[in-house]
GROMACS .gro file of N, CA and C in nm:
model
  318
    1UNK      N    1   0.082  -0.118   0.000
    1UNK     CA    2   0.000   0.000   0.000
    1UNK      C    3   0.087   0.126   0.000
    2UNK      N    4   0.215   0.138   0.045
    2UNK     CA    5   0.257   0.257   0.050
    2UNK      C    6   0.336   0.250  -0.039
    3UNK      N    7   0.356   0.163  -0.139
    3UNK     CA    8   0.449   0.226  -0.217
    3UNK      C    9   0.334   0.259  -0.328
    4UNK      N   10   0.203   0.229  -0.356
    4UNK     CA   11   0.084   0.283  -0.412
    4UNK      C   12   0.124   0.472  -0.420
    5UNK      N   13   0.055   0.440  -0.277
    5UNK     CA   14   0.032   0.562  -0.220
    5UNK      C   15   0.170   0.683  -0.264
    6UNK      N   16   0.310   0.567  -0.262
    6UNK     CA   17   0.405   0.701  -0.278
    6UNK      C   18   0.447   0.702  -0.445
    7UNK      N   19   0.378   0.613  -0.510
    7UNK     CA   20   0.395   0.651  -0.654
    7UNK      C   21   0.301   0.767  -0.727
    8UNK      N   22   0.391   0.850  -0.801
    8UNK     CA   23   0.314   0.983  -0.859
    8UNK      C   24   0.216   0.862  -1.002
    9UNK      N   25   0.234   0.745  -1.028
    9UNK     CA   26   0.141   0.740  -1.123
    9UNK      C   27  -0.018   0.702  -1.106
   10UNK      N   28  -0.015   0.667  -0.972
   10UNK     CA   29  -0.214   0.703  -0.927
   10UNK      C   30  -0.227   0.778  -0.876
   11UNK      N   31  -0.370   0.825  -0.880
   11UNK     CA   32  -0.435   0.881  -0.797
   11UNK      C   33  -0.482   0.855  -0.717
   12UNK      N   34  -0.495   0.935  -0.594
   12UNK     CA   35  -0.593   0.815  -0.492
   12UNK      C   36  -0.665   0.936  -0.420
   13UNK      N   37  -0.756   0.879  -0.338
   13UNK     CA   38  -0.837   0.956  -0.278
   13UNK      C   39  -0.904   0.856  -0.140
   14UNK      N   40  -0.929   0.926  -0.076
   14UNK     CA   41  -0.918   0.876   0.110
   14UNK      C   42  -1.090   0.918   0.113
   15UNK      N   43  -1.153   0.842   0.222
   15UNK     CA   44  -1.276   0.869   0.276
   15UNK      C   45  -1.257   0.914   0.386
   16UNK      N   46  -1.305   0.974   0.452
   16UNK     CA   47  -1.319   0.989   0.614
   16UNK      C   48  -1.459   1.031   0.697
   17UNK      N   49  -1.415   0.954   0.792
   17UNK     CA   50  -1.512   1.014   0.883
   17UNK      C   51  -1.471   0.975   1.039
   18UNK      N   52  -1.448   1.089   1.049
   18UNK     CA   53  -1.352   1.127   1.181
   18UNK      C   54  -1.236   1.056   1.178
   19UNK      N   55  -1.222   0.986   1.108
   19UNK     CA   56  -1.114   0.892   1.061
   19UNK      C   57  -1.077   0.848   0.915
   20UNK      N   58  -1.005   0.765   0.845
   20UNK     CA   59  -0.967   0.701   0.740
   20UNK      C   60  -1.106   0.583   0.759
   21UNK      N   61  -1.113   0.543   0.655
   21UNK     CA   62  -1.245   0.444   0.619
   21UNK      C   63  -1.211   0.363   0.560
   22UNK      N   64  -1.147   0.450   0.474
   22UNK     CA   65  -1.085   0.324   0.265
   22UNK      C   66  -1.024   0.453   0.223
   23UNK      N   67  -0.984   0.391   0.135
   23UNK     CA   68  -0.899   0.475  -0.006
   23UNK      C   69  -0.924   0.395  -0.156
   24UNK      N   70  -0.906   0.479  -0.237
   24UNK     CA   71  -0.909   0.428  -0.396
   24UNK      C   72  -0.785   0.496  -0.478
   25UNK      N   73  -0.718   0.379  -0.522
   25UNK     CA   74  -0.613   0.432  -0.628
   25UNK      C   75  -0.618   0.345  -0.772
   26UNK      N   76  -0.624   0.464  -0.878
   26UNK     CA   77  -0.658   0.450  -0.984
   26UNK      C   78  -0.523   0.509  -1.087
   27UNK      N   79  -0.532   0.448  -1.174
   27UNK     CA   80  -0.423   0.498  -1.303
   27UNK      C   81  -0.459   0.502  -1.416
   28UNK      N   82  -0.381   0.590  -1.528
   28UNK     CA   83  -0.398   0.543  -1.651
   28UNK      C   84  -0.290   0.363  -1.688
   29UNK      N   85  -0.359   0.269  -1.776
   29UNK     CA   86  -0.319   0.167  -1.760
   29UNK      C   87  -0.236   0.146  -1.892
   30UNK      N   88  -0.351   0.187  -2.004
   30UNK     CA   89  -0.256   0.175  -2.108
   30UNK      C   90  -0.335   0.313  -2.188
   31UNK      N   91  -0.211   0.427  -2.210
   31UNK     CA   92  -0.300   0.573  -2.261
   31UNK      C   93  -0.292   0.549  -2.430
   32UNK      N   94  -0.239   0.461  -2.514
   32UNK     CA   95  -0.243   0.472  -2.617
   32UNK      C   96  -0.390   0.405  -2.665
   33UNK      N   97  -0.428   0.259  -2.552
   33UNK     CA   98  -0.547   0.189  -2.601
   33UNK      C   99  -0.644   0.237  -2.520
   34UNK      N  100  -0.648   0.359  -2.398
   34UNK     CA  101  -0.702   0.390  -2.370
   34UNK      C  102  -0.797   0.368  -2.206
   35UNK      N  103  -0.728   0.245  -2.137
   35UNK     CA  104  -0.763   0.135  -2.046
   35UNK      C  105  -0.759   0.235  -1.921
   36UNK      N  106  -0.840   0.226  -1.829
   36UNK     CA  107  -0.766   0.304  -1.697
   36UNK      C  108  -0.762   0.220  -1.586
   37UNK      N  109  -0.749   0.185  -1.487
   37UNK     CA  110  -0.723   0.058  -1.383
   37UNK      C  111  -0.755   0.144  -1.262
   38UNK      N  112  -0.856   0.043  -1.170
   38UNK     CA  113  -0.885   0.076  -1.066
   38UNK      C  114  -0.775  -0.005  -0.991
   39UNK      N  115  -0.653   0.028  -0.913
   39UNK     CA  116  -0.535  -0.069  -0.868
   39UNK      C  117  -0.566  -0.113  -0.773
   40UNK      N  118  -0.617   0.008  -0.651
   40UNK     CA  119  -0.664  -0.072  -0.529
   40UNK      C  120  -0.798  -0.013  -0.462
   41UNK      N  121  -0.839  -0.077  -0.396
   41UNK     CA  122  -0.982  -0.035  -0.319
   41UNK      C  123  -0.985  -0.076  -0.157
   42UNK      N  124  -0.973  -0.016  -0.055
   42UNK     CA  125  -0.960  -0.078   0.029
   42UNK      C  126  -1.046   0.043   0.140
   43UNK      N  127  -1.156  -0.076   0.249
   43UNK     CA  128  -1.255  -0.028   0.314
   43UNK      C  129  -1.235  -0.102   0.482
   44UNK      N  130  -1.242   0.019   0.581
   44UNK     CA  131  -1.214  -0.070   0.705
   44UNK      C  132  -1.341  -0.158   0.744
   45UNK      N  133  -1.315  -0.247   0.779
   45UNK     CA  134  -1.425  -0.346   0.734
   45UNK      C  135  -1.555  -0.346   0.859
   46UNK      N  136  -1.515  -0.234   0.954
   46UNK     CA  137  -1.599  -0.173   1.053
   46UNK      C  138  -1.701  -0.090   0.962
   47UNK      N  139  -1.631  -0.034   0.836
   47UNK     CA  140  -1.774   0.056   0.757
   47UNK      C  141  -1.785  -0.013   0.631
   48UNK      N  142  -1.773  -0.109   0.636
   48UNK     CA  143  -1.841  -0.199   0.481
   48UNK      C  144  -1.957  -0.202   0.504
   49UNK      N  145  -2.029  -0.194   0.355
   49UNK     CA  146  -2.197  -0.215   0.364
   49UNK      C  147  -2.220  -0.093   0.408
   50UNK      N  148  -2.150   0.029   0.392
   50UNK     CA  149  -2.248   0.146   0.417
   50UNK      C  150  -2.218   0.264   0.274
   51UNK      N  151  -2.205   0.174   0.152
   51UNK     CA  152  -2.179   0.194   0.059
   51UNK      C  153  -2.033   0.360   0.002
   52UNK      N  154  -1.966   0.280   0.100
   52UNK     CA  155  -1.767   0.346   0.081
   52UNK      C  156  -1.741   0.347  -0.027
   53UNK      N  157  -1.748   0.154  -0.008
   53UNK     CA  158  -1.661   0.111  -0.143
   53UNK      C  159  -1.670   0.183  -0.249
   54UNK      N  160  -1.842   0.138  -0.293
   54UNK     CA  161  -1.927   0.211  -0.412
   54UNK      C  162  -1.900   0.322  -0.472
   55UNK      N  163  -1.908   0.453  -0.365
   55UNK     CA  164  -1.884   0.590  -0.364
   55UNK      C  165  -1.728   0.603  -0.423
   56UNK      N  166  -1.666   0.514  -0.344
   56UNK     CA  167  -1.470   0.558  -0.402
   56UNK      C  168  -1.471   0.478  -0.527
   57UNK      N  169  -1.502   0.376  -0.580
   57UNK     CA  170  -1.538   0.301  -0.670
   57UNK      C  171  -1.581   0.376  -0.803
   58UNK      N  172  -1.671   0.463  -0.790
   58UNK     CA  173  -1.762   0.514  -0.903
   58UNK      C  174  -1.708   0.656  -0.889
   59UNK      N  175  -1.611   0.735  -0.811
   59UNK     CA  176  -1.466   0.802  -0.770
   59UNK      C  177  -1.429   0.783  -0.918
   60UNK      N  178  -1.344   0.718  -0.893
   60UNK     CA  179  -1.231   0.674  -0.938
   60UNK      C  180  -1.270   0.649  -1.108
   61UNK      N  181  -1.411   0.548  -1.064
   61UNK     CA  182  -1.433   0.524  -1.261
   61UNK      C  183  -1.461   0.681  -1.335
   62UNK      N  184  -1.504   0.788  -1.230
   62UNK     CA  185  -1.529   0.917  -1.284
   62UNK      C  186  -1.424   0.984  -1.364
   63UNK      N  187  -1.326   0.966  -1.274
   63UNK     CA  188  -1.176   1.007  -1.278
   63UNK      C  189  -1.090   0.942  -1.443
   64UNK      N  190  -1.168   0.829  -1.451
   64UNK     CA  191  -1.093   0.780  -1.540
   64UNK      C  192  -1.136   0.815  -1.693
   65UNK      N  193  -1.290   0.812  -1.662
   65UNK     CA  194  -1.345   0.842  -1.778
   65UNK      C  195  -1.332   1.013  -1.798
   66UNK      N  196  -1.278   1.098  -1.746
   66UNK     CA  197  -1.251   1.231  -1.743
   66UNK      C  198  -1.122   1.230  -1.766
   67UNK      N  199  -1.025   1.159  -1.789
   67UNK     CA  200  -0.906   1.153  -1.824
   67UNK      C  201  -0.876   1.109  -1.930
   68UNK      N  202  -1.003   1.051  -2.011
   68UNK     CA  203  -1.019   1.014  -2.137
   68UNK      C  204  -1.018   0.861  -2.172
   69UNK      N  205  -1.048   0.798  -2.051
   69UNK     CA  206  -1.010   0.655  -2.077
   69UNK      C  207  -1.175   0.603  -2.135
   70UNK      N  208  -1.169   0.482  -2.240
   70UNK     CA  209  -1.280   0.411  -2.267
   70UNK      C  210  -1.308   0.313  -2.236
   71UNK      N  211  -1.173   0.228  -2.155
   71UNK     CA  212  -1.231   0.124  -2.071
   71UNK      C  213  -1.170   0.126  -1.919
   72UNK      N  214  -1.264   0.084  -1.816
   72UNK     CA  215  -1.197   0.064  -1.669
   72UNK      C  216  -1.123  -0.046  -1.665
   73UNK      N  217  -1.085  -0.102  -1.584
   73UNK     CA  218  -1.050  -0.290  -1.546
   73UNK      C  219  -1.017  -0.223  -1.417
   74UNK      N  220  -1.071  -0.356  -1.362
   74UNK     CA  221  -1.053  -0.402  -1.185
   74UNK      C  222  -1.006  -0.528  -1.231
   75UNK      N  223  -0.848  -0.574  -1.122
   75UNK     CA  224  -0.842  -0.702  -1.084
   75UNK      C  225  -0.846  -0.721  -0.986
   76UNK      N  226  -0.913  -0.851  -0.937
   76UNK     CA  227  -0.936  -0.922  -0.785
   76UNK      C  228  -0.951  -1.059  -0.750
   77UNK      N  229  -0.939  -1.090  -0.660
   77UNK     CA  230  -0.926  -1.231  -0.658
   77UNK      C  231  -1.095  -1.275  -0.630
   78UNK      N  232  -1.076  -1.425  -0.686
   78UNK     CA  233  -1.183  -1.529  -0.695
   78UNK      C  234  -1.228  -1.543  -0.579
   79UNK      N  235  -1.120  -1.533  -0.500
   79UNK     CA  236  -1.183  -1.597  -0.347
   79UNK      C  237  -1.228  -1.569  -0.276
   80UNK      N  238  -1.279  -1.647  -0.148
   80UNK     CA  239  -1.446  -1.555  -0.079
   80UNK      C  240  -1.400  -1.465  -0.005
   81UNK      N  241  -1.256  -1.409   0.055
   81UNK     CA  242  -1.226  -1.270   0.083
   81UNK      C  243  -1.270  -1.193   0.007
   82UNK      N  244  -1.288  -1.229  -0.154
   82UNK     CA  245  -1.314  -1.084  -0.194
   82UNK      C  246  -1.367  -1.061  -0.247
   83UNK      N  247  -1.519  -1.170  -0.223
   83UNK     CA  248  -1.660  -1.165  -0.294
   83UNK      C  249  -1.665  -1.020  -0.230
   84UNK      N  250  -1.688  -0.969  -0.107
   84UNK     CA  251  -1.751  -0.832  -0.099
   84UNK      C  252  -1.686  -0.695  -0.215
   85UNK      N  253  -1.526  -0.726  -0.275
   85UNK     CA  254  -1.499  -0.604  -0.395
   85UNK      C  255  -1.568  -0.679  -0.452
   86UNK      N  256  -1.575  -0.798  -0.506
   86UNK     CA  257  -1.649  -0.803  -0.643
   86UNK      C  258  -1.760  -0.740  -0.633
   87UNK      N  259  -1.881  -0.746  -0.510
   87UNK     CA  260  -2.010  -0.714  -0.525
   87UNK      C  261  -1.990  -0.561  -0.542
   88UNK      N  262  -1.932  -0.497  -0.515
   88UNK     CA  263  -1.917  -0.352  -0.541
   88UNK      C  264  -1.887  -0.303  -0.639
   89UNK      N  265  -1.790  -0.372  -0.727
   89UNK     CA  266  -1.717  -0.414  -0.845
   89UNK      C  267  -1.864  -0.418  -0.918
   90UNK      N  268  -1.921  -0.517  -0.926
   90UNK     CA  269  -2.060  -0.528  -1.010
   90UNK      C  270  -2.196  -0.461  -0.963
   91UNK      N  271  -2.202  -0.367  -0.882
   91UNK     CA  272  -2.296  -0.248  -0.840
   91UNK      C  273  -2.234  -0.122  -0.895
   92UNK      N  274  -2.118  -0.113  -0.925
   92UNK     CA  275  -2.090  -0.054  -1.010
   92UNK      C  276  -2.104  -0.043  -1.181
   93UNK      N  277  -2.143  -0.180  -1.216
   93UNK     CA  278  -2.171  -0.204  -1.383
   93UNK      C  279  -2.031  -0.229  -1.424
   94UNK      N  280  -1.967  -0.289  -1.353
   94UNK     CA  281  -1.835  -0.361  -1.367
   94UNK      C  282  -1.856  -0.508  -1.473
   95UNK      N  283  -1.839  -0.561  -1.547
   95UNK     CA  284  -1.820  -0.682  -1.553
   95UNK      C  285  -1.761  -0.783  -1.589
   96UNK      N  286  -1.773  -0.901  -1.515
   96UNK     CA  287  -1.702  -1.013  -1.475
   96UNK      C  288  -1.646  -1.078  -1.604
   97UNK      N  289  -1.499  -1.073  -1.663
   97UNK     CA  290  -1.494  -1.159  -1.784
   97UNK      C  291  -1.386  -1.250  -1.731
   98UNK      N  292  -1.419  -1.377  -1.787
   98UNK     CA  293  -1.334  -1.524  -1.801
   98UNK      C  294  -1.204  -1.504  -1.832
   99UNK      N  295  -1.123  -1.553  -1.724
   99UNK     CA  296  -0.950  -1.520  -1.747
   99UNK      C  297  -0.898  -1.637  -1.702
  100UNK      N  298  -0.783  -1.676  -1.760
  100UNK     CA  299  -0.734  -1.762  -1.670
  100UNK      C  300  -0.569  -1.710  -1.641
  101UNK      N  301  -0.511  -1.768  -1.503
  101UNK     CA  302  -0.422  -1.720  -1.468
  101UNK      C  303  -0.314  -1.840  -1.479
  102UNK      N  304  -0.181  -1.879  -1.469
  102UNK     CA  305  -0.122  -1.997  -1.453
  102UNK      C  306  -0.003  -1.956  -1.357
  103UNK      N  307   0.029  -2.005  -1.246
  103UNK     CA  308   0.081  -2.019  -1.209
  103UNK      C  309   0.186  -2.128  -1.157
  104UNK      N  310   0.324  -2.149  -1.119
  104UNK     CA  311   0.425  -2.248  -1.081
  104UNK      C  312   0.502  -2.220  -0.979
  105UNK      N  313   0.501  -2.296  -0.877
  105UNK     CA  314   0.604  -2.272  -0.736
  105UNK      C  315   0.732  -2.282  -0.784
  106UNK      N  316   0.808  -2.228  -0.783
  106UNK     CA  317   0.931  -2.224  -0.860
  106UNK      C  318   1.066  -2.227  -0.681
   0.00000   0.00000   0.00000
C-alpha cells in the first residue's frame, strides 16, 4: 500500500469520517489503447456495507473516464475474501470476464 500511495502514477483519494475508512487508487493503464485501472480499493471493514466502497469506486471510474479513458478494469481475486470487492465491483456495472491465470512454485 505505500508504495501505491508514494507513486506519482495514481491517484488516490481517502474517505473519512472522523477517521480514514478506505482509499481508492486508480491509473492510466494503457493511454495509447485507452484502459484506466482501478489498482486498489480498500474499506475498514468496521464501515463496509455502508456503501464506501461504491462511492470511491464510481470516484475513481469518474476520474478515469474524465481523463479520457474508454475502458476501466478491476483485478481481484476469486476468493471468498473478496466476494464483498467483487459485489461492489458489479454495483458498479463492472463486468465479470473469463481469465485464466497460470501459475508455478518455482
Amino acid at each position: 500500500m505505500r508504495e501505491v500511495l508514494a507513486n506519482t502514477a495514481f491517484a488516490v483519494w481517502v474517505a473519512e469520517d472522523v477517521r480514514v475508512i478506505g482509499f481508492v487508487a486508480a491509473r492510466v493503464f494503457d493511454l495509447e489503447r485507452r484502459i484506466g485501472e482501478l489498482y486498489m480499493l480498500a474499506v475498514d471493514p468496521a464501515s463496509q456495507v455502508r456503501g464506501v466502497g461504491t462511492a470511491l469506486t464510481e470516484h475513481a471510474t469518474n476520474w478515469m473516464r474524465e481523463a479520457g479513458m474508454r475502458v476501466g478494469m478491476i483485478l481481484t481475486g476469486g476468493d471468498p475474501g473478496h466476494a464483498p470487492a467483487r459485489r461492489v465491483y458489479e454495483k458498479s456495472n463492472y463486468t465479470l470476464l473469463p481469465a485464466a491465470g497460470y501459475y508455478k512454485a518455482l
